[in-house]
Coordinates of N, CA and C in Angstrom, one line a residue:
Chain L
A15 N 73.0 127.4 95.7 CA 73.8 126.5 95.0 C 73.0 125.3 94.6
Q16 N 73.4 124.7 93.5 CA 72.7 123.5 93.0 C 73.2 122.3 93.8
T17 N 72.2 121.4 94.1 CA 72.6 120.2 94.8 C 71.9 119.1 94.1
V18 N 72.5 117.9 94.2 CA 72.0 116.7 93.6 C 72.0 115.6 94.7
T19 N 70.9 115.0 94.9 CA 70.7 114.0 95.9 C 70.3 112.6 95.4
Q20 N 71.1 111.6 95.8 CA 70.8 110.2 95.4 C 70.5 109.6 96.8
S21 N 69.3 109.2 97.0 CA 68.9 108.7 98.4 C 69.1 107.2 98.6
Q22 N 69.6 106.5 97.6 CA 69.8 105.1 97.7 C 71.3 104.8 97.6
P23 N 72.0 104.6 98.7 CA 73.4 104.3 98.6 C 73.7 103.0 97.9
E24 N 72.8 102.0 98.1 CA 73.1 100.7 97.5 C 71.7 100.1 97.1
M25 N 71.8 99.4 95.9 CA 70.6 98.7 95.5 C 71.1 97.4 94.8
S26 N 70.2 96.4 94.8 CA 70.4 95.2 94.0 C 69.2 94.8 93.2
V27 N 69.5 94.0 92.2 CA 68.4 93.5 91.3 C 68.8 92.2 90.7
Q28 N 67.8 91.4 90.5 CA 68.1 90.1 89.8 C 68.3 90.3 88.4
E29 N 69.2 89.5 87.8 CA 69.4 89.5 86.4 C 68.1 89.4 85.6
A30 N 67.9 90.2 84.6 CA 66.8 90.3 83.7 C 65.6 91.1 84.3
E31 N 65.7 91.5 85.5 CA 64.6 92.3 86.1 C 64.9 93.8 85.8
T32 N 63.9 94.6 86.3 CA 64.0 96.1 86.1 C 64.3 96.8 87.4
V33 N 65.1 97.8 87.4 CA 65.4 98.5 88.6 C 65.4 100.0 88.3
T34 N 65.0 100.8 89.3 CA 64.9 102.2 89.1 C 65.8 102.9 90.2
L35 N 66.7 103.8 89.7 CA 67.5 104.6 90.6 C 67.0 106.0 90.7
S36 N 67.0 106.5 91.9 CA 66.4 107.8 92.2 C 67.4 108.9 92.2
C37 N 66.9 110.1 91.8 CA 67.8 111.3 91.9 C 66.9 112.5 92.0
T38 N 67.2 113.4 92.9 CA 66.5 114.7 92.9 C 67.5 115.8 92.9
Y39 N 67.1 117.0 92.5 CA 68.1 118.0 92.5 C 67.4 119.3 92.9
D40 N 68.2 120.3 93.1 CA 67.7 121.6 93.5 C 68.3 122.7 92.7
T41 N 67.5 123.5 92.0 CA 68.0 124.6 91.2 C 67.0 125.6 91.0
S42 N 67.5 126.9 90.8 CA 66.6 128.0 90.4 C 66.6 128.3 88.9
E43 N 67.4 127.5 88.2 CA 67.6 127.7 86.8 C 66.4 127.1 86.1
N44 N 66.1 127.6 84.9 CA 65.1 127.0 84.0 C 65.6 126.1 82.9
N45 N 66.8 126.5 82.4 CA 67.5 125.7 81.4 C 68.7 125.0 82.0
Y46 N 68.7 123.7 81.9 CA 69.8 122.9 82.4 C 69.8 121.5 81.8
Y47 N 70.8 120.8 82.2 CA 71.0 119.4 81.6 C 71.2 118.4 82.8
L48 N 70.7 117.2 82.6 CA 70.9 116.2 83.6 C 71.5 115.0 82.9
F49 N 72.3 114.3 83.7 CA 73.0 113.1 83.2 C 73.0 112.0 84.2
W50 N 73.1 110.8 83.7 CA 73.5 109.6 84.5 C 74.8 109.1 83.9
Y51 N 75.7 108.8 84.9 CA 77.0 108.2 84.5 C 77.1 106.9 85.3
K52 N 77.8 106.0 84.6 CA 78.1 104.6 85.2 C 79.6 104.5 85.5
Q53 N 79.9 104.0 86.7 CA 81.3 103.8 87.0 C 81.5 102.3 87.4
P54 N 81.9 101.4 86.5 CA 82.1 100.0 86.9 C 83.3 99.9 87.8
P55 N 83.6 98.7 88.3 CA 84.8 98.5 89.1 C 86.1 98.8 88.4
S56 N 86.1 98.8 87.1 CA 87.3 99.2 86.4 C 87.6 100.7 86.5
R57 N 86.7 101.5 87.1 CA 86.9 102.9 87.4 C 86.6 103.8 86.3
Q58 N 86.5 103.4 85.0 CA 86.2 104.3 83.9 C 84.8 104.8 84.0
M59 N 84.6 106.1 84.1 CA 83.3 106.7 84.2 C 82.7 106.9 82.8
I60 N 81.5 106.4 82.6 CA 80.9 106.5 81.2 C 79.6 107.2 81.3
L61 N 79.3 108.0 80.3 CA 78.0 108.7 80.2 C 77.0 107.7 79.7
V62 N 75.9 107.6 80.4 CA 74.9 106.6 80.1 C 73.7 107.3 79.3
I63 N 73.3 108.4 79.8 CA 72.1 109.1 79.2 C 72.1 110.5 79.6
R64 N 71.5 111.3 78.8 CA 71.4 112.8 78.9 C 70.0 113.3 78.7
Q65 N 69.6 114.3 79.5 CA 68.3 114.9 79.3 C 68.4 116.4 79.4
E66 N 67.8 117.1 78.4 CA 67.8 118.5 78.4 C 66.5 119.0 79.0
A67 N 66.6 119.9 79.9 CA 65.4 120.3 80.8 C 64.3 120.9 79.9
Y68 N 64.6 121.5 78.8 CA 63.5 122.1 78.0 C 62.8 121.1 77.2
K69 N 63.2 119.8 77.1 CA 62.5 118.8 76.4 C 61.7 118.0 77.3
Q70 N 60.4 117.9 77.0 CA 59.5 117.1 77.9 C 59.6 115.6 77.7
Q71 N 60.0 115.2 76.5 CA 60.1 113.8 76.2 C 61.3 113.2 77.0
N72 N 61.0 112.1 77.7 CA 62.1 111.4 78.4 C 63.1 110.7 77.5
A73 N 64.4 110.9 77.8 CA 65.4 110.3 77.0 C 65.5 108.8 77.2
T74 N 65.9 108.1 76.2 CA 66.0 106.6 76.2 C 67.2 106.2 75.4
E75 N 68.0 105.3 76.0 CA 69.1 104.7 75.3 C 69.1 103.2 75.5
N76 N 68.5 102.5 74.5 CA 68.5 101.0 74.6 C 67.7 100.6 75.9
R77 N 68.4 99.9 76.8 CA 67.7 99.4 78.0 C 67.6 100.5 79.1
F78 N 68.2 101.6 78.9 CA 68.2 102.7 79.9 C 67.2 103.8 79.5
S79 N 66.4 104.2 80.4 CA 65.5 105.3 80.2 C 65.3 106.1 81.5
V80 N 64.9 107.4 81.3 CA 64.7 108.2 82.5 C 63.3 108.6 82.6
N81 N 62.9 109.0 83.9 CA 61.7 109.6 84.2 C 62.0 111.0 84.7
F82 N 61.8 112.0 83.8 CA 62.2 113.3 84.2 C 60.9 114.1 84.6
Q83 N 60.8 114.5 85.8 CA 59.7 115.3 86.3 C 60.2 116.7 86.7
K84 N 60.1 117.6 85.8 CA 60.8 118.9 86.0 C 60.2 119.7 87.3
A85 N 58.9 119.7 87.4 CA 58.2 120.4 88.5 C 58.7 119.8 89.8
A86 N 58.8 118.5 89.9 CA 59.2 117.8 91.1 C 60.7 117.8 91.3
K87 N 61.5 118.2 90.2 CA 63.0 118.2 90.2 C 63.4 116.8 90.5
S88 N 62.9 115.9 89.8 CA 63.2 114.4 89.9 C 63.7 113.9 88.6
F89 N 64.7 113.0 88.7 CA 65.3 112.5 87.4 C 65.8 111.1 87.7
S90 N 64.9 110.1 87.6 CA 65.2 108.7 87.9 C 65.7 108.0 86.7
L91 N 66.5 106.9 86.9 CA 67.0 106.1 85.8 C 66.4 104.7 86.0
K92 N 65.8 104.2 84.9 CA 65.3 102.9 84.8 C 66.2 102.0 83.9
I93 N 66.6 100.9 84.5 CA 67.4 99.9 83.7 C 66.5 98.7 83.6
S94 N 66.2 98.4 82.3 CA 65.4 97.2 82.0 C 66.2 96.0 81.6
D95 N 65.7 94.8 81.9 CA 66.4 93.6 81.5 C 67.9 93.7 82.0
S96 N 68.0 93.9 83.3 CA 69.3 94.1 83.9 C 70.3 92.9 83.6
Q97 N 71.6 93.3 83.3 CA 72.6 92.4 83.0 C 73.7 92.5 84.0
L98 N 74.5 91.4 84.1 CA 75.6 91.4 85.1 C 76.6 92.6 84.9
G99 N 76.7 92.9 83.6 CA 77.6 94.0 83.3 C 77.1 95.4 83.7
D100 N 75.9 95.4 84.2 CA 75.3 96.7 84.7 C 75.8 97.0 86.1
T101 N 76.4 96.0 86.8 CA 76.9 96.2 88.1 C 77.9 97.3 88.1
A102 N 77.7 98.4 88.9 CA 78.5 99.6 88.8 C 78.0 100.6 89.9
M103 N 78.7 101.6 90.0 CA 78.2 102.8 90.7 C 77.6 103.8 89.7
Y104 N 76.4 104.3 90.0 CA 75.8 105.2 89.1 C 75.7 106.6 89.7
F105 N 76.0 107.6 89.0 CA 76.0 108.9 89.5 C 75.1 109.8 88.6
C106 N 74.2 110.5 89.3 CA 73.4 111.5 88.7 C 74.1 112.8 88.7
A107 N 74.0 113.6 87.6 CA 74.7 114.9 87.6 C 73.9 116.0 86.9
Y108 N 74.2 117.2 87.3 CA 73.4 118.4 86.8 C 74.4 119.4 86.2
N109 N 74.0 120.1 85.2 CA 74.9 121.1 84.5 C 74.1 122.1 83.9
T110 N 74.6 123.4 83.9 CA 74.0 124.4 83.1 C 75.0 124.8 82.0
N111 N 74.8 125.9 81.4 CA 75.8 126.3 80.3 C 76.9 127.0 80.9
A112 N 77.2 126.8 82.2 CA 78.2 127.7 82.8 C 79.2 126.9 83.6
G113 N 79.8 125.9 83.0 CA 80.9 125.2 83.7 C 80.6 123.9 84.2
K114 N 81.1 123.7 85.5 CA 81.2 122.4 86.0 C 79.8 121.7 86.3
S115 N 79.9 120.4 86.3 CA 78.7 119.6 86.7 C 78.7 119.3 88.2
T116 N 77.5 119.2 88.8 CA 77.4 118.9 90.2 C 76.9 117.4 90.2
F117 N 77.6 116.6 91.0 CA 77.3 115.1 91.0 C 76.7 114.8 92.3
G118 N 75.8 113.8 92.3 CA 75.3 113.1 93.5 C 76.3 112.2 94.1
D119 N 76.1 111.6 95.2 CA 77.0 110.8 95.9 C 77.1 109.4 95.4
G120 N 76.2 109.1 94.4 CA 76.2 107.8 93.8 C 75.4 106.7 94.4
T121 N 75.0 105.7 93.6 CA 74.2 104.5 94.0 C 75.0 103.3 93.5
T122 N 75.3 102.4 94.4 CA 76.0 101.2 94.0 C 75.0 100.2 93.7
L123 N 75.0 99.7 92.4 CA 74.0 98.8 91.9 C 74.7 97.4 91.7
T124 N 74.1 96.4 92.3 CA 74.6 95.0 92.1 C 73.6 94.2 91.4
V125 N 73.9 93.6 90.3 CA 73.0 92.7 89.6 C 73.4 91.3 89.9
K126 N 72.4 90.6 90.4 CA 72.7 89.2 90.9 C 72.2 88.2 89.9
P127 N 73.1 87.1 89.7 CA 72.7 86.1 88.7 C 71.6 85.2 89.2
Chain E
G11 N 93.2 112.9 70.7 CA 93.2 111.5 70.7 C 91.7 111.0 70.7
A12 N 91.5 109.7 70.8 CA 90.2 109.1 70.7 C 89.5 109.3 72.1
G13 N 90.3 109.3 73.1 CA 89.7 109.4 74.5 C 90.5 110.4 75.3
V14 N 90.1 110.5 76.6 CA 90.8 111.3 77.5 C 91.9 110.4 78.2
S15 N 93.1 110.8 78.1 CA 94.2 110.0 78.6 C 94.8 110.6 79.8
Q16 N 95.0 109.8 80.9 CA 95.6 110.3 82.1 C 96.8 109.5 82.4
S17 N 97.8 110.2 82.9 CA 99.0 109.5 83.4 C 99.6 110.1 84.6
P18 N 100.3 109.3 85.4 CA 100.3 107.8 85.4 C 98.9 107.3 85.8
S19 N 98.7 106.0 85.6 CA 97.5 105.4 86.1 C 97.5 105.1 87.6
N20 N 98.7 104.9 88.1 CA 98.9 104.7 89.5 C 100.2 105.4 90.0
K21 N 100.1 106.0 91.1 CA 101.3 106.7 91.7 C 101.4 106.5 93.2
V22 N 102.5 105.9 93.6 CA 102.7 105.8 95.0 C 103.9 106.8 95.4
T23 N 103.7 107.6 96.4 CA 104.6 108.6 96.7 C 104.8 108.7 98.2
E24 N 105.9 109.2 98.6 CA 106.2 109.4 100.1 C 105.6 110.7 100.5
K25 N 105.1 110.7 101.7 CA 104.6 112.0 102.3 C 105.6 113.1 102.2
G26 N 105.2 114.2 101.8 CA 106.0 115.4 101.7 C 106.6 115.6 100.3
K27 N 106.5 114.6 99.4 CA 107.0 114.7 98.1 C 106.0 115.5 97.2
D28 N 106.4 116.0 96.1 CA 105.5 116.7 95.1 C 105.2 115.6 94.0
V29 N 103.9 115.8 93.5 CA 103.5 114.9 92.4 C 102.9 115.7 91.3
E30 N 103.0 115.2 90.1 CA 102.4 115.9 88.9 C 101.5 114.8 88.2
L31 N 100.2 115.2 88.0 CA 99.3 114.3 87.3 C 98.9 115.0 86.0
R32 N 98.9 114.1 84.9 CA 98.7 114.7 83.6 C 97.4 114.2 83.0
C33 N 96.8 115.2 82.2 CA 95.5 114.8 81.5 C 95.6 115.4 80.1
D34 N 95.4 114.5 79.2 CA 95.4 114.8 77.7 C 93.9 114.7 77.3
P35 N 93.2 115.8 77.0 CA 91.8 115.7 76.7 C 91.6 115.3 75.2
I36 N 90.3 115.1 74.9 CA 90.0 114.8 73.5 C 90.3 116.1 72.7
S37 N 90.9 115.9 71.5 CA 91.2 117.0 70.7 C 90.0 117.8 70.3
G38 N 90.1 119.1 70.5 CA 89.0 120.0 70.2 C 88.1 120.3 71.4
H39 N 88.2 119.5 72.5 CA 87.4 119.8 73.7 C 88.0 121.0 74.4
T40 N 87.2 122.1 74.5 CA 87.7 123.3 75.1 C 87.6 123.3 76.6
A41 N 86.7 122.6 77.1 CA 86.5 122.5 78.6 C 87.2 121.3 79.2
L42 N 87.9 121.5 80.3 CA 88.6 120.4 81.0 C 88.3 120.6 82.5
Y43 N 88.1 119.4 83.1 CA 87.7 119.4 84.6 C 88.6 118.4 85.3
W44 N 88.9 118.8 86.5 CA 89.6 117.8 87.5 C 88.6 117.6 88.7
Y45 N 88.5 116.3 89.0 CA 87.7 115.9 90.2 C 88.6 114.9 91.0
R46 N 88.2 114.9 92.3 CA 88.9 113.9 93.2 C 87.8 112.9 93.7
Q47 N 88.2 111.7 93.8 CA 87.2 110.7 94.3 C 87.9 109.8 95.3
R48 N 87.5 109.9 96.5 CA 88.0 109.0 97.6 C 87.3 107.7 97.5
L49 N 87.9 106.7 98.1 CA 87.5 105.3 97.9 C 86.0 105.2 98.2
G50 N 85.2 104.7 97.3 CA 83.8 104.4 97.5 C 82.9 105.6 97.7
Q51 N 83.4 106.8 97.3 CA 82.7 108.0 97.5 C 82.4 108.7 96.2
G52 N 81.8 109.9 96.3 CA 81.4 110.7 95.1 C 82.5 111.5 94.6
L53 N 82.2 112.3 93.6 CA 83.2 113.2 93.0 C 83.3 114.5 93.6
E54 N 84.5 115.0 93.9 CA 84.7 116.3 94.5 C 85.4 117.2 93.5
F55 N 84.7 118.2 93.1 CA 85.2 119.1 92.1 C 86.5 119.8 92.6
L56 N 87.5 119.9 91.7 CA 88.7 120.7 92.0 C 88.8 121.9 91.2
I57 N 88.8 121.8 89.9 CA 89.1 123.0 89.0 C 88.5 122.8 87.6
Y58 N 88.2 123.8 87.0 CA 87.6 123.8 85.6 C 88.4 124.8 84.7
F59 N 88.7 124.3 83.5 CA 89.4 125.1 82.6 C 88.5 125.3 81.4
Q60 N 88.4 126.6 80.9 CA 87.8 126.8 79.6 C 88.9 127.4 78.7
G61 N 89.3 126.7 77.7 CA 90.6 127.0 77.0 C 91.7 127.0 78.0
N62 N 92.5 128.0 78.0 CA 93.7 128.0 78.9 C 93.4 128.7 80.3
S63 N 92.2 129.3 80.4 CA 91.9 130.0 81.6 C 91.1 129.1 82.6
A64 N 91.2 129.4 83.8 CA 90.5 128.7 84.9 C 89.4 129.5 85.6
P65 N 88.2 129.6 85.0 CA 87.2 130.4 85.6 C 86.7 130.0 87.0
D66 N 87.0 128.7 87.3 CA 86.5 128.2 88.6 C 87.5 127.3 89.1
K67 N 88.2 127.7 90.2 CA 89.2 126.9 90.9 C 88.8 126.8 92.3
S68 N 87.5 126.9 92.6 CA 87.0 127.0 93.9 C 87.1 125.7 94.7
G69 N 87.4 124.5 94.0 CA 87.4 123.3 94.7 C 88.8 122.9 95.1
L70 N 89.8 123.6 94.7 CA 91.2 123.3 95.1 C 91.3 123.3 96.7
P71 N 91.6 122.2 97.3 CA 91.5 122.2 98.8 C 92.5 123.0 99.6
S72 N 93.6 123.3 99.0 CA 94.6 124.1 99.7 C 95.6 124.7 98.7
D73 N 96.5 125.5 99.2 CA 97.5 126.1 98.3 C 98.6 125.1 97.9
R74 N 98.5 123.9 98.4 CA 99.4 122.9 97.9 C 99.0 122.3 96.5
F75 N 97.8 122.6 96.2 CA 97.2 122.1 94.9 C 97.2 123.3 93.9
S76 N 97.7 123.0 92.7 CA 97.7 123.9 91.6 C 97.5 123.1 90.3
A77 N 97.0 123.8 89.2 CA 96.8 123.2 87.9 C 97.0 124.2 86.9
E78 N 97.5 123.7 85.7 CA 97.6 124.6 84.6 C 97.2 123.8 83.3
R79 N 97.0 124.6 82.3 CA 96.6 124.0 81.0 C 97.3 124.9 80.0
T80 N 97.9 124.2 79.0 CA 98.6 125.0 77.9 C 98.0 124.5 76.6
G81 N 97.9 125.5 75.7 CA 97.5 125.2 74.3 C 96.2 124.6 74.2
E82 N 95.3 124.8 75.1 CA 93.9 124.2 75.0 C 94.0 122.7 74.9
S83 N 95.1 122.1 75.4 CA 95.2 120.7 75.4 C 95.6 120.2 76.8
V84 N 96.8 119.7 76.9 CA 97.2 119.0 78.1 C 97.1 119.9 79.4
S85 N 96.6 119.2 80.4 CA 96.6 119.9 81.7 C 97.4 119.1 82.7
T86 N 98.0 119.8 83.7 CA 98.8 119.2 84.7 C 98.2 119.6 86.1
L87 N 98.0 118.7 86.9 CA 97.6 119.0 88.3 C 98.8 118.6 89.2
T88 N 99.2 119.6 90.0 CA 100.4 119.4 90.8 C 100.0 119.5 92.3
I89 N 100.4 118.5 93.0 CA 100.2 118.5 94.5 C 101.6 118.6 95.2
Q90 N 101.8 119.7 95.9 CA 103.1 119.8 96.6 C 103.0 119.3 98.0
R91 N 104.1 118.8 98.5 CA 104.2 118.4 99.9 C 103.0 117.5 100.3
T92 N 102.9 116.4 99.5 CA 101.7 115.5 99.7 C 101.5 115.0 101.1
Q93 N 100.3 114.9 101.4 CA 99.8 114.4 102.7 C 99.0 113.1 102.5
Q94 N 98.9 112.3 103.6 CA 98.1 111.1 103.4 C 96.7 111.3 103.0
E95 N 96.1 112.4 103.4 CA 94.7 112.7 103.0 C 94.5 113.0 101.6
D96 N 95.7 113.2 100.9 CA 95.6 113.4 99.4 C 95.4 112.1 98.6
S97 N 95.5 111.0 99.3 CA 95.3 109.7 98.7 C 93.9 109.6 98.1
A98 N 93.8 109.3 96.8 CA 92.5 109.3 96.2 C 92.7 109.0 94.7
V99 N 91.6 108.8 94.0 CA 91.7 108.8 92.5 C 91.4 110.2 92.0
Y100 N 92.3 110.6 91.1 CA 92.1 112.0 90.5 C 91.6 111.7 89.1
L101 N 90.4 112.2 88.8 CA 89.7 112.0 87.5 C 89.8 113.3 86.7
C102 N 90.0 113.2 85.4 CA 90.0 114.3 84.5 C 88.9 114.0 83.5
A103 N 88.2 115.1 83.1 CA 87.2 115.0 82.1 C 87.2 116.2 81.1
S104 N 86.7 116.0 79.9 CA 86.7 117.1 79.0 C 85.3 117.1 78.3
S105 N 84.9 118.2 77.8 CA 83.7 118.3 77.1 C 83.8 119.3 75.9
S106 N 82.9 119.2 74.9 CA 83.2 119.9 73.7 C 82.8 121.3 73.7
S107 N 82.0 121.7 74.6 CA 81.5 123.1 74.6 C 80.9 123.4 75.9
R108 N 80.4 124.6 76.0 CA 79.7 125.0 77.3 C 78.2 125.0 77.1
T109 N 77.8 124.0 76.3 CA 76.4 123.9 76.0 C 75.7 122.8 76.8
G110 N 76.3 122.3 77.8 CA 75.7 121.3 78.6 C 76.0 119.9 78.2
G111 N 77.0 119.8 77.3 CA 77.4 118.4 76.9 C 77.9 117.6 78.0
G112 N 77.7 116.3 77.9 CA 78.2 115.4 79.0 C 79.7 115.3 78.9
Y113 N 80.3 114.8 80.0 CA 81.7 114.7 80.0 C 82.2 113.4 79.4
T114 N 83.4 113.4 78.9 CA 84.2 112.2 78.6 C 85.3 112.1 79.7
F115 N 85.3 111.1 80.4 CA 86.3 110.9 81.5 C 87.5 110.1 81.1
G116 N 88.6 110.4 81.7 CA 89.8 109.5 81.7 C 89.6 108.4 82.7
S117 N 90.6 107.5 82.7 CA 90.5 106.4 83.6 C 91.0 106.7 85.0
G118 N 91.6 107.9 85.2 CA 92.0 108.4 86.5 C 93.4 108.0 86.8
T119 N 93.9 108.7 87.8 CA 95.2 108.4 88.4 C 94.9 108.1 89.9
R120 N 95.3 106.9 90.3 CA 95.2 106.5 91.7 C 96.4 106.9 92.4
L121 N 96.3 107.9 93.3 CA 97.4 108.4 94.1 C 97.4 107.8 95.5
T122 N 98.5 107.2 95.9 CA 98.7 106.7 97.3 C 99.8 107.4 97.9
V123 N 99.6 108.0 99.0 CA 100.7 108.7 99.8 C 101.0 107.9 101.0
V124 N 102.2 107.4 101.1 CA 102.6 106.5 102.2 C 103.6 107.2 103.2

C-alpha cells in the first residue's frame, strides 16, 4: 500500500524568510502524481502545487516550489518570502490514475511577524 | 457550481440520532470523495465515487456509515445512531477525471455529537 510521511509535525519561520517542508512516500508505481495542499485555520483545503512523476522538472507556483527526487521518493515544498497568510497546515498527497489520494499527517506551519 | 458546496457547515446532534451530510461537487466532476478529519489531525479516507458507483468504500468505519450519489452530482453521507467518536469535520472533494488531477475541497461539515 502507498504511504505518505511528513516527518515535521510543526514548523515555524520568520516573515520574509524561506522554509522547506518535507515529504516522503512509498510506492511501487512508476506513474503517479504528487500534491501539496494548504489548510488555513478557516478549514478550506486548497491545492497549492502539483507534480507529475514522469516530469523531471520541478513544479513552481509563484512563491511555492517543490524539490522532487523520484529515486529517493522525496517531495519537499519550499515557500519563499513567507507571508503571515501562509500560516496553515500543509498536507502532502499521492495519487495514481486509480481513485483516492493518500495524505500525509500534515505539518503545521506558523509564520511569525 | 463554482466550487464544492457542503451542507450544513455545522451540525450538533444528540448521541443515537441519525445525521445526513450533503456534498454538491463541481459540475462535470465525475469523481467525488469523502474524508474525515479529527481535530488537528490528518485526513481519513471514507469512500470514493466514480460517477454513481462506489469502487472504493474501504474507509467506512462501520455499518452505521453509508453514502450514495445520484445523477453524478450530489452525494449524501449518512451516519446512523451517532456516537461521540463520530465527532469530526467531514470533508468532501471532487476531481475532473481519473487522470491524477488534484482535488477541489468543500469547506466541510463540523459534526459534534453530544
